[in-house]
Amino acid sequence: MNRIYLDNAATTQAAPEVIEAIQTCFRETYGNPSSLHSFGLEARGVIESARRNIAGFINASSDELFFTGSGTESNNTAIKGIVYSLRGKGDHIVTTAIEHHAIHEPLHFLETQGLKVTYLRNDDNGQVDPDDLKKAITGETILVSVMHGNNEIGTLEPIKELGAICRERGVYFHTDAIQTFGHIPIDVREMNIDLLSASAHKLYGPKGVGLLYIRKGVQMTPLLHGGGQEKRLRASTQDTPGIAGFSRAVELAASEMEKEAGRQSRLRDKLIAALLEAVPESTLNGHPKLRLPNNVNMSFACVEGEAALLNLDMEGIAVATGSACTSTSLEPSHVLTACGMTHELSHGSLRLSLGRTTTEEEIDQVIKVLPPIIAKLRAMSPLYKKQGAK
């Protein structure tokens, strides 16, 4: 059985060129980058070369880029670092109802410490209204955090406009770009971004390596205290092989991003159109146009998403029912709930996320296999039979 991987929003397969870069580094550049001897200097050279390469990819300066252990760590550092640094200047943060848990959970923790948080509402497509942000910012607001592209429904937010509002009001603006980094263009200058989080494993790089862009002049308190690595912002010996792999993944993205975005968008739209036509009572979730090139999120009435996922897995097709970080939870997706979806329909959602290796033949196979699975599950559903009787 040929297996089909359509869960690239959860993680991507490391590219062969990335694996080679990592292995070479493990073999040849194993010194501690903080050491003063030649082995350490070689490792430091690899890290600084990667820093310049990745910074240039988003139009940042190399001294504005800091390596972390994950996108979650980057998000936590951005939020808590600003809060701790500006504790005496304000106690209010603005975010959205559909952020990843790596944003919501640090904020929930800080709320127990007295921080005030405003959660902007979004429309049914998952977009926030810039006018709502203008109304939400107060004299006590110290940070606004809005994700670039939603990890579940793929909707893209008007980051440039939101950042401009924050810049005008003198409030720091952070974006979680973990789903978009390496997939669509990002220019931190043009988009008015003060802080940005990204993760290597979402763009065919290694797991366990992230980055945080911090615009020059932004005040920040570190989370980790110890050595002086990363300009004392992130104490810990850097993962030199992982950073080398991250840099190689960015090089590949820079050369393939535009072509791949177009190719995946075409396959995405083909899959959406075919499923909407073949499966009655199916719904596309997220913005129909302003969405990630690889994201398909659909709900099927009177079907349990987990059952559909397991049936697809038996056919060799890997998909998700929502965010990989919450896939073991029985709670409905907070993103779909925030978009006005009922709990019942939310439980019938599937996310299919394409990647570089996704072929048209694989999409055709999904179109062939998924509608009969939905029909089979509905035939066993008392709720669907009840609705049919009505």
CSV table of C-alpha atoms in Angstrom, one decimal:
chain,number,residue,atom,x,y,z
A,1,MET,CA,0.0,0.0,0.0
A,2,ASN,CA,1.3,3.4,-1.0
A,3,ARG,CA,1.0,5.7,2.0
A,4,ILE,CA,-0.1,9.3,1.6
A,5,TYR,CA,0.9,12.0,4.1
A,6,LEU,CA,-1.5,14.9,4.4
A,7,ASP,CA,-0.5,16.2,7.8
A,8,ASN,CA,2.2,18.7,6.9
A,9,ALA,CA,0.7,21.4,9.2
A,10,ALA,CA,1.6,19.1,12.1
A,11,THR,CA,5.2,18.5,10.9
A,12,THR,CA,7.0,18.0,7.6
A,13,GLN,CA,9.5,15.4,6.5
A,14,ALA,CA,13.0,16.7,6.7
A,15,ALA,CA,14.4,17.3,3.2
A,16,PRO,CA,17.4,15.1,2.2
A,17,GLU,CA,19.5,18.3,1.8
A,18,VAL,CA,18.7,19.2,5.4
A,19,ILE,CA,19.6,15.8,6.7
A,20,GLU,CA,22.9,16.0,4.9
A,21,ALA,CA,23.6,19.4,6.4
A,22,ILE,CA,22.8,18.1,9.9
A,23,GLN,CA,24.9,14.9,9.5
A,24,THR,CA,27.9,16.9,8.2
A,25,CYS,CA,27.7,19.2,11.2
A,26,PHE,CA,27.5,16.2,13.6
A,27,ARG,CA,30.6,14.7,12.0
A,28,GLU,CA,32.7,17.8,11.5
A,29,THR,CA,31.5,20.7,13.6
A,30,TYR,CA,30.9,19.3,17.0
A,31,GLY,CA,32.7,21.9,19.2
A,32,ASN,CA,30.8,24.0,21.7
A,33,PRO,CA,30.1,27.4,20.0
A,34,SER,CA,30.9,29.2,23.2
A,35,SER,CA,34.5,27.7,23.4
A,36,LEU,CA,37.4,29.9,22.3
A,37,HIS,CA,39.4,27.2,20.5
A,38,SER,CA,39.2,26.4,16.8
A,39,PHE,CA,36.6,23.7,17.2
A,40,GLY,CA,34.3,26.2,19.0
A,41,LEU,CA,35.0,29.0,16.6
A,42,GLU,CA,34.0,26.7,13.7
A,43,ALA,CA,30.7,25.9,15.3
A,44,ARG,CA,30.1,29.5,16.1
A,45,GLY,CA,30.8,30.3,12.4
A,46,VAL,CA,28.1,27.8,11.3
A,47,ILE,CA,25.6,29.4,13.7
A,48,GLU,CA,26.4,33.0,12.6
A,49,SER,CA,26.3,32.0,8.9
A,50,ALA,CA,22.8,30.5,9.5
A,51,ARG,CA,21.7,33.6,11.4
A,52,ARG,CA,22.6,35.8,8.5
A,53,ASN,CA,21.0,33.5,6.0
A,54,ILE,CA,17.7,33.2,7.8
A,55,ALA,CA,17.5,36.9,8.8
A,56,GLY,CA,17.9,37.9,5.2
A,57,PHE,CA,15.0,35.6,4.3
A,58,ILE,CA,12.6,37.9,6.2
A,59,ASN,CA,14.5,41.2,5.6
A,60,ALA,CA,15.8,41.3,9.2
A,61,SER,CA,19.3,42.1,10.5
A,62,SER,CA,21.3,39.1,11.8
A,63,ASP,CA,21.5,40.7,15.3
A,64,GLU,CA,17.7,40.7,15.5
A,65,LEU,CA,17.5,36.9,15.1
A,66,PHE,CA,17.7,34.5,18.1
A,67,PHE,CA,17.6,30.7,18.0
A,68,THR,CA,15.4,28.8,20.4
A,69,GLY,CA,14.4,25.2,21.0
A,70,SER,CA,10.9,25.4,19.4
A,71,GLY,CA,8.1,27.6,18.2
A,72,THR,CA,6.4,27.2,21.6
A,73,GLU,CA,9.5,28.5,23.3
A,74,SER,CA,9.7,31.4,20.9
A,75,ASN,CA,6.0,32.3,21.6
A,76,ASN,CA,6.6,32.0,25.4
A,77,THR,CA,9.7,34.1,25.2
A,78,ALA,CA,8.0,36.8,23.2
A,79,ILE,CA,5.0,37.1,25.5
A,80,LYS,CA,6.6,36.7,28.9
A,81,GLY,CA,9.7,38.6,27.9
A,82,ILE,CA,7.7,41.6,27.0
A,83,VAL,CA,5.4,41.3,30.1
A,84,TYR,CA,8.3,41.0,32.5
A,85,SER,CA,10.3,43.8,30.8
A,86,LEU,CA,7.4,46.3,30.8
A,87,ARG,CA,5.7,45.3,34.0
A,88,GLY,CA,5.7,48.8,35.3
A,89,LYS,CA,4.4,50.4,32.0
A,90,GLY,CA,1.2,48.4,31.5
A,91,ASP,CA,-0.6,45.1,32.2
A,92,HIS,CA,-2.7,44.5,29.1
A,93,ILE,CA,-2.3,42.3,26.1
A,94,VAL,CA,-4.5,41.9,23.0
A,95,THR,CA,-4.7,38.6,21.1
A,96,THR,CA,-7.3,36.6,19.2
A,97,ALA,CA,-9.7,33.8,20.1
A,98,ILE,CA,-8.1,31.5,17.5
A,99,GLU,CA,-4.5,31.5,18.5
A,100,HIS,CA,-2.5,28.3,19.0
A,101,HIS,CA,-2.3,27.0,22.5
A,102,ALA,CA,1.4,28.0,22.6
A,103,ILE,CA,0.0,31.6,22.8
A,104,HIS,CA,-3.2,31.0,24.8
A,105,GLU,CA,-1.6,28.9,27.6
A,106,PRO,CA,1.2,31.4,28.5
A,107,LEU,CA,-1.5,34.1,28.5
A,108,HIS,CA,-3.7,32.1,30.8
A,109,PHE,CA,-0.8,31.6,33.1
A,110,LEU,CA,0.0,35.3,33.1
A,111,GLU,CA,-3.7,36.1,33.8
A,112,THR,CA,-3.3,34.2,37.1
A,113,GLN,CA,-0.5,36.7,37.8
A,114,GLY,CA,-2.7,39.7,37.3
A,115,LEU,CA,-2.3,40.3,33.5
A,116,LYS,CA,-5.3,41.5,31.6
A,117,VAL,CA,-6.0,39.9,28.2
A,118,THR,CA,-8.5,40.9,25.5
A,119,TYR,CA,-9.4,38.2,23.1
A,120,LEU,CA,-10.5,39.7,19.8
A,121,ARG,CA,-13.4,38.0,18.1
A,122,ASN,CA,-13.2,36.9,14.5
A,123,ASP,CA,-15.7,36.4,11.7
A,124,ASP,CA,-16.9,33.1,10.5
A,125,ASN,CA,-13.9,32.7,8.2
A,126,GLY,CA,-11.5,33.3,11.1
A,127,GLN,CA,-10.3,36.8,10.3
A,128,VAL,CA,-10.1,39.6,12.8
A,129,ASP,CA,-11.3,43.1,12.1
A,130,PRO,CA,-8.5,45.8,12.4
A,131,ASP,CA,-11.1,48.2,13.7
A,132,ASP,CA,-11.7,45.9,16.7
A,133,LEU,CA,-8.0,46.0,17.4
A,134,LYS,CA,-8.1,49.8,17.4
A,135,LYS,CA,-10.9,49.7,20.0
A,136,ALA,CA,-9.2,47.1,22.1
A,137,ILE,CA,-5.8,48.9,22.6
A,138,THR,CA,-5.7,51.0,25.8
A,139,GLY,CA,-3.1,53.1,27.6
A,140,GLU,CA,-2.1,50.0,29.5
A,141,THR,CA,-1.6,47.8,26.4
A,142,ILE,CA,2.0,46.6,26.1
A,143,LEU,CA,1.7,43.8,23.4
A,144,VAL,CA,-0.6,42.6,20.6
A,145,SER,CA,-0.1,39.0,19.4
A,146,VAL,CA,-1.9,37.8,16.3
A,147,MET,CA,-0.9,34.7,14.3
A,148,HIS,CA,-0.1,35.1,10.6
A,149,GLY,CA,-1.8,31.9,9.4
A,150,ASN,CA,-4.1,29.7,11.4
A,151,ASN,CA,-2.8,26.2,12.0
A,152,GLU,CA,-6.2,24.6,11.8
A,153,ILE,CA,-8.3,26.4,9.2
A,154,GLY,CA,-5.5,28.1,7.3
A,155,THR,CA,-6.9,31.6,7.4
A,156,LEU,CA,-4.4,34.4,6.9
A,157,GLU,CA,-4.7,37.6,9.0
A,158,PRO,CA,-4.1,41.2,7.8
A,159,ILE,CA,-0.8,41.3,9.6
A,160,LYS,CA,0.6,44.4,7.9
A,161,GLU,CA,-2.5,46.5,8.8
A,162,LEU,CA,-2.6,45.2,12.3
A,163,GLY,CA,1.1,45.9,12.8
A,164,ALA,CA,0.6,49.5,11.5
A,165,ILE,CA,-2.1,50.1,14.1
A,166,CYS,CA,0.3,48.9,16.8
A,167,ARG,CA,3.2,51.0,15.5
A,168,GLU,CA,1.0,54.1,15.4
A,169,ARG,CA,-0.2,53.5,19.0
A,170,GLY,CA,3.3,52.7,20.3
A,171,VAL,CA,2.5,49.0,21.2
A,172,TYR,CA,4.7,46.1,20.4
A,173,PHE,CA,3.3,43.7,17.8
A,174,HIS,CA,4.1,39.9,17.8
A,175,THR,CA,3.0,37.4,15.2
A,176,ASP,CA,3.2,33.6,15.4
A,177,ALA,CA,4.3,32.8,11.9
A,178,ILE,CA,5.0,29.1,12.5
A,179,GLN,CA,2.6,28.0,9.8
A,180,THR,CA,3.6,30.6,7.2
A,181,PHE,CA,7.4,30.9,7.6
A,182,GLY,CA,8.9,29.3,4.5
A,183,HIS,CA,5.6,28.9,2.7
A,184,ILE,CA,4.5,32.5,1.9
A,185,PRO,CA,6.6,35.7,1.8
A,186,ILE,CA,7.3,37.5,5.0
A,187,ASP,CA,9.0,40.9,5.3
A,188,VAL,CA,9.2,42.1,8.9
A,189,ARG,CA,9.9,45.7,7.9
A,190,GLU,CA,7.1,46.0,5.4
A,191,MET,CA,4.6,44.2,7.7
A,192,ASN,CA,5.4,46.3,10.8
A,193,ILE,CA,6.4,43.3,12.9
A,194,ASP,CA,8.3,43.8,16.1
A,195,LEU,CA,8.5,40.1,17.1
A,196,LEU,CA,8.0,36.9,15.1
A,197,SER,CA,8.1,33.2,16.0
A,198,ALA,CA,9.0,30.4,13.6
A,199,SER,CA,9.9,26.7,13.8
A,200,ALA,CA,12.2,24.6,11.6
A,201,HIS,CA,10.2,21.4,11.4
A,202,LYS,CA,7.3,23.2,9.7
A,203,LEU,CA,9.4,23.8,6.6
A,204,TYR,CA,11.2,20.5,6.1
A,205,GLY,CA,13.8,21.2,8.7
A,206,PRO,CA,14.6,19.4,12.0
A,207,LYS,CA,12.4,19.3,15.1
A,208,GLY,CA,13.7,21.0,18.2
A,209,VAL,CA,14.9,24.3,16.6
A,210,GLY,CA,13.0,27.5,16.5
A,211,LEU,CA,13.7,31.2,16.1
A,212,LEU,CA,12.5,34.5,17.5
A,213,TYR,CA,12.9,37.7,15.6
A,214,ILE,CA,13.1,40.8,17.9
A,215,ARG,CA,13.3,44.2,16.2
A,216,LYS,CA,16.1,46.4,17.4
A,217,GLY,CA,15.1,48.5,20.3
A,218,VAL,CA,12.4,46.1,21.7
A,219,GLN,CA,12.9,45.6,25.4
A,220,MET,CA,13.0,41.9,26.4
A,221,THR,CA,13.6,40.0,29.6
A,222,PRO,CA,15.0,36.4,29.1
A,223,LEU,CA,13.1,33.3,30.3
A,224,LEU,CA,16.2,31.2,30.7
A,225,HIS,CA,19.1,32.4,32.8
A,226,GLY,CA,22.6,30.8,32.7
A,227,GLY,CA,25.3,31.4,30.2
A,228,GLY,CA,25.6,34.3,27.8
A,229,GLN,CA,24.4,32.5,24.6
A,230,GLU,CA,22.2,34.3,22.1
A,231,LYS,CA,23.2,37.7,23.6
A,232,ARG,CA,22.1,36.5,27.0
A,233,LEU,CA,18.5,36.2,25.8
A,234,ARG,CA,18.5,32.4,25.7
A,235,ALA,CA,21.0,30.6,27.9
A,236,SER,CA,21.7,27.1,26.6
A,237,THR,CA,24.4,25.6,24.4
A,238,GLN,CA,23.1,26.1,20.8
A,239,ASP,CA,22.1,23.1,18.7
A,240,THR,CA,24.6,23.7,16.0
A,241,PRO,CA,23.5,20.8,13.7
A,242,GLY,CA,19.9,21.7,14.1
A,243,ILE,CA,20.6,25.3,13.3
A,244,ALA,CA,22.6,24.3,10.2
A,245,GLY,CA,19.6,22.2,9.2
A,246,PHE,CA,17.2,25.1,9.7
A,247,SER,CA,19.4,27.3,7.5
A,248,ARG,CA,19.5,24.7,4.8
A,249,ALA,CA,15.7,24.4,5.0
A,250,VAL,CA,15.4,28.2,4.5
A,251,GLU,CA,17.7,28.1,1.5
A,252,LEU,CA,15.4,25.5,-0.1
A,253,ALA,CA,12.3,27.5,0.8
A,254,ALA,CA,13.7,30.6,-0.8
A,255,SER,CA,14.3,28.8,-4.1
A,256,GLU,CA,11.0,26.8,-4.2
A,257,MET,CA,8.5,28.9,-2.2
A,258,GLU,CA,6.7,30.7,-5.0
A,259,LYS,CA,6.5,27.7,-7.3
A,260,GLU,CA,5.4,25.4,-4.5
A,261,ALA,CA,2.7,27.8,-3.2
A,262,GLY,CA,1.2,27.9,-6.7
A,263,ARG,CA,1.3,24.2,-7.1
A,264,GLN,CA,-0.1,23.3,-3.7
A,265,SER,CA,-2.8,26.0,-4.0
A,266,ARG,CA,-4.0,24.4,-7.3
A,267,LEU,CA,-4.1,20.9,-5.7
A,268,ARG,CA,-5.8,22.4,-2.6
A,269,ASP,CA,-8.5,24.0,-4.6
A,270,LYS,CA,-9.1,20.8,-6.6
A,271,LEU,CA,-9.5,18.8,-3.4
A,272,ILE,CA,-11.9,21.3,-1.9
A,273,ALA,CA,-14.1,21.5,-5.0
A,274,ALA,CA,-14.3,17.8,-5.4
A,275,LEU,CA,-15.2,17.1,-1.8
A,276,LEU,CA,-17.8,19.8,-1.7
A,277,GLU,CA,-19.4,18.3,-4.8
A,278,ALA,CA,-19.1,14.7,-3.8
A,279,VAL,CA,-20.1,14.8,-0.1
A,280,PRO,CA,-23.5,16.3,0.8
A,281,GLU,CA,-23.6,18.5,3.9
A,282,SER,CA,-19.9,19.3,3.8
A,283,THR,CA,-18.5,22.7,4.7
A,284,LEU,CA,-15.2,24.4,4.0
A,285,ASN,CA,-13.7,26.0,7.1
A,286,GLY,CA,-11.6,29.1,6.9
A,287,HIS,CA,-11.4,31.8,4.4
A,288,PRO,CA,-12.1,30.6,0.8
A,289,LYS,CA,-9.3,32.6,-0.7
A,290,LEU,CA,-7.1,34.2,2.0
A,291,ARG,CA,-5.7,30.9,3.3
A,292,LEU,CA,-2.5,28.9,3.5
A,293,PRO,CA,-1.6,27.3,0.1
A,294,ASN,CA,-1.6,23.8,1.6
A,295,ASN,CA,-4.6,23.9,4.0
A,296,VAL,CA,-7.9,22.1,3.5
A,297,ASN,CA,-10.2,22.0,6.6
A,298,MET,CA,-13.7,20.6,6.1
A,299,SER,CA,-16.6,19.6,8.3
A,300,PHE,CA,-18.9,16.7,7.5
A,301,ALA,CA,-22.3,16.7,9.2
A,302,CYS,CA,-23.2,13.7,11.5
A,303,VAL,CA,-19.7,12.2,11.3
A,304,GLU,CA,-17.0,11.8,13.9
A,305,GLY,CA,-13.7,13.2,12.6
A,306,GLU,CA,-11.7,10.6,14.6
A,307,ALA,CA,-13.6,7.8,12.9
A,308,ALA,CA,-13.0,9.3,9.5
A,309,LEU,CA,-9.3,9.8,10.4
A,310,LEU,CA,-8.9,6.1,11.4
A,311,ASN,CA,-10.7,4.9,8.3
A,312,LEU,CA,-8.5,7.0,6.1
A,313,ASP,CA,-5.4,5.7,8.0
A,314,MET,CA,-6.5,2.2,7.2
A,315,GLU,CA,-6.4,3.3,3.5
A,316,GLY,CA,-2.8,4.6,4.0
A,317,ILE,CA,-3.9,8.3,4.2
A,318,ALA,CA,-2.7,10.4,7.1
A,319,VAL,CA,-4.8,13.5,8.0
A,320,ALA,CA,-5.7,15.3,11.2
A,321,THR,CA,-8.9,16.3,13.0
A,322,GLY,CA,-7.4,19.6,14.2
A,323,SER,CA,-4.2,20.8,15.7
A,324,ALA,CA,-1.7,18.0,16.4
A,325,CYS,CA,-1.1,19.5,19.9
A,326,THR,CA,-4.7,18.9,20.9
A,327,SER,CA,-5.6,15.8,18.8
A,328,THR,CA,-6.0,13.7,22.0
A,329,SER,CA,-8.5,16.0,23.5
A,330,LEU,CA,-12.3,15.3,23.3
A,331,GLU,CA,-13.0,19.0,23.4
A,332,PRO,CA,-14.2,20.6,20.2
A,333,SER,CA,-11.7,22.8,18.3
A,334,HIS,CA,-11.6,26.2,20.0
A,335,VAL,CA,-10.8,27.7,16.5
A,336,LEU,CA,-14.0,26.2,14.9
A,337,THR,CA,-16.0,27.2,18.0
A,338,ALA,CA,-14.8,30.8,17.7
A,339,CYS,CA,-15.9,30.7,14.0
A,340,GLY,CA,-19.5,30.0,15.1
A,341,MET,CA,-19.5,26.3,14.4
A,342,THR,CA,-21.7,23.9,16.6
A,343,HIS,CA,-19.9,21.3,18.7
A,344,GLU,CA,-21.5,18.5,16.7
A,345,LEU,CA,-20.2,19.8,13.4
A,346,SER,CA,-16.8,20.7,14.8
A,347,HIS,CA,-16.3,17.1,15.8
A,348,GLY,CA,-16.8,16.2,12.2
A,349,SER,CA,-13.9,18.2,10.9
A,350,LEU,CA,-10.8,17.0,9.1
A,351,ARG,CA,-7.7,18.9,8.2
A,352,LEU,CA,-5.7,17.8,5.2
A,353,SER,CA,-2.5,19.7,4.7
A,354,LEU,CA,-0.4,19.2,1.6
A,355,GLY,CA,3.4,19.3,1.2
A,356,ARG,CA,6.2,19.3,-1.3
A,357,THR,CA,5.9,15.6,-2.0
A,358,THR,CA,2.1,15.7,-2.5
A,359,THR,CA,1.2,14.6,-6.0
A,360,GLU,CA,-2.0,15.0,-8.1
A,361,GLU,CA,-2.4,11.2,-8.1
A,362,GLU,CA,-2.5,11.3,-4.3
A,363,ILE,CA,-5.1,14.0,-4.3
A,364,ASP,CA,-7.1,11.9,-6.8
A,365,GLN,CA,-6.9,9.0,-4.4
A,366,VAL,CA,-8.2,11.0,-1.5
A,367,ILE,CA,-11.1,12.2,-3.7
A,368,LYS,CA,-11.8,8.6,-4.5
A,369,VAL,CA,-11.6,7.2,-1.0
A,370,LEU,CA,-13.0,9.9,1.4
A,371,PRO,CA,-16.6,10.3,0.1
A,372,PRO,CA,-17.4,6.5,0.5
A,373,ILE,CA,-15.9,6.6,4.0
A,374,ILE,CA,-18.2,9.5,5.0
A,375,ALA,CA,-21.2,7.7,3.4
A,376,LYS,CA,-20.3,4.5,5.4
A,377,LEU,CA,-20.0,6.4,8.7
A,378,ARG,CA,-23.3,8.2,8.1
A,379,ALA,CA,-25.0,5.0,7.4
A,380,MET,CA,-24.1,3.9,10.9
A,381,SER,CA,-25.0,7.2,12.5
A,382,PRO,CA,-28.3,7.4,14.4
A,383,LEU,CA,-28.1,11.2,14.2
A,384,TYR,CA,-27.9,11.1,10.4
A,385,LYS,CA,-30.8,8.7,10.1
A,386,LYS,CA,-32.8,10.9,12.4
A,387,GLN,CA,-32.0,14.0,10.3
A,388,GLY,CA,-33.0,12.0,7.1
A,389,ALA,CA,-36.3,11.1,8.7
A,390,LYS,CA,-37.0,14.7,9.3
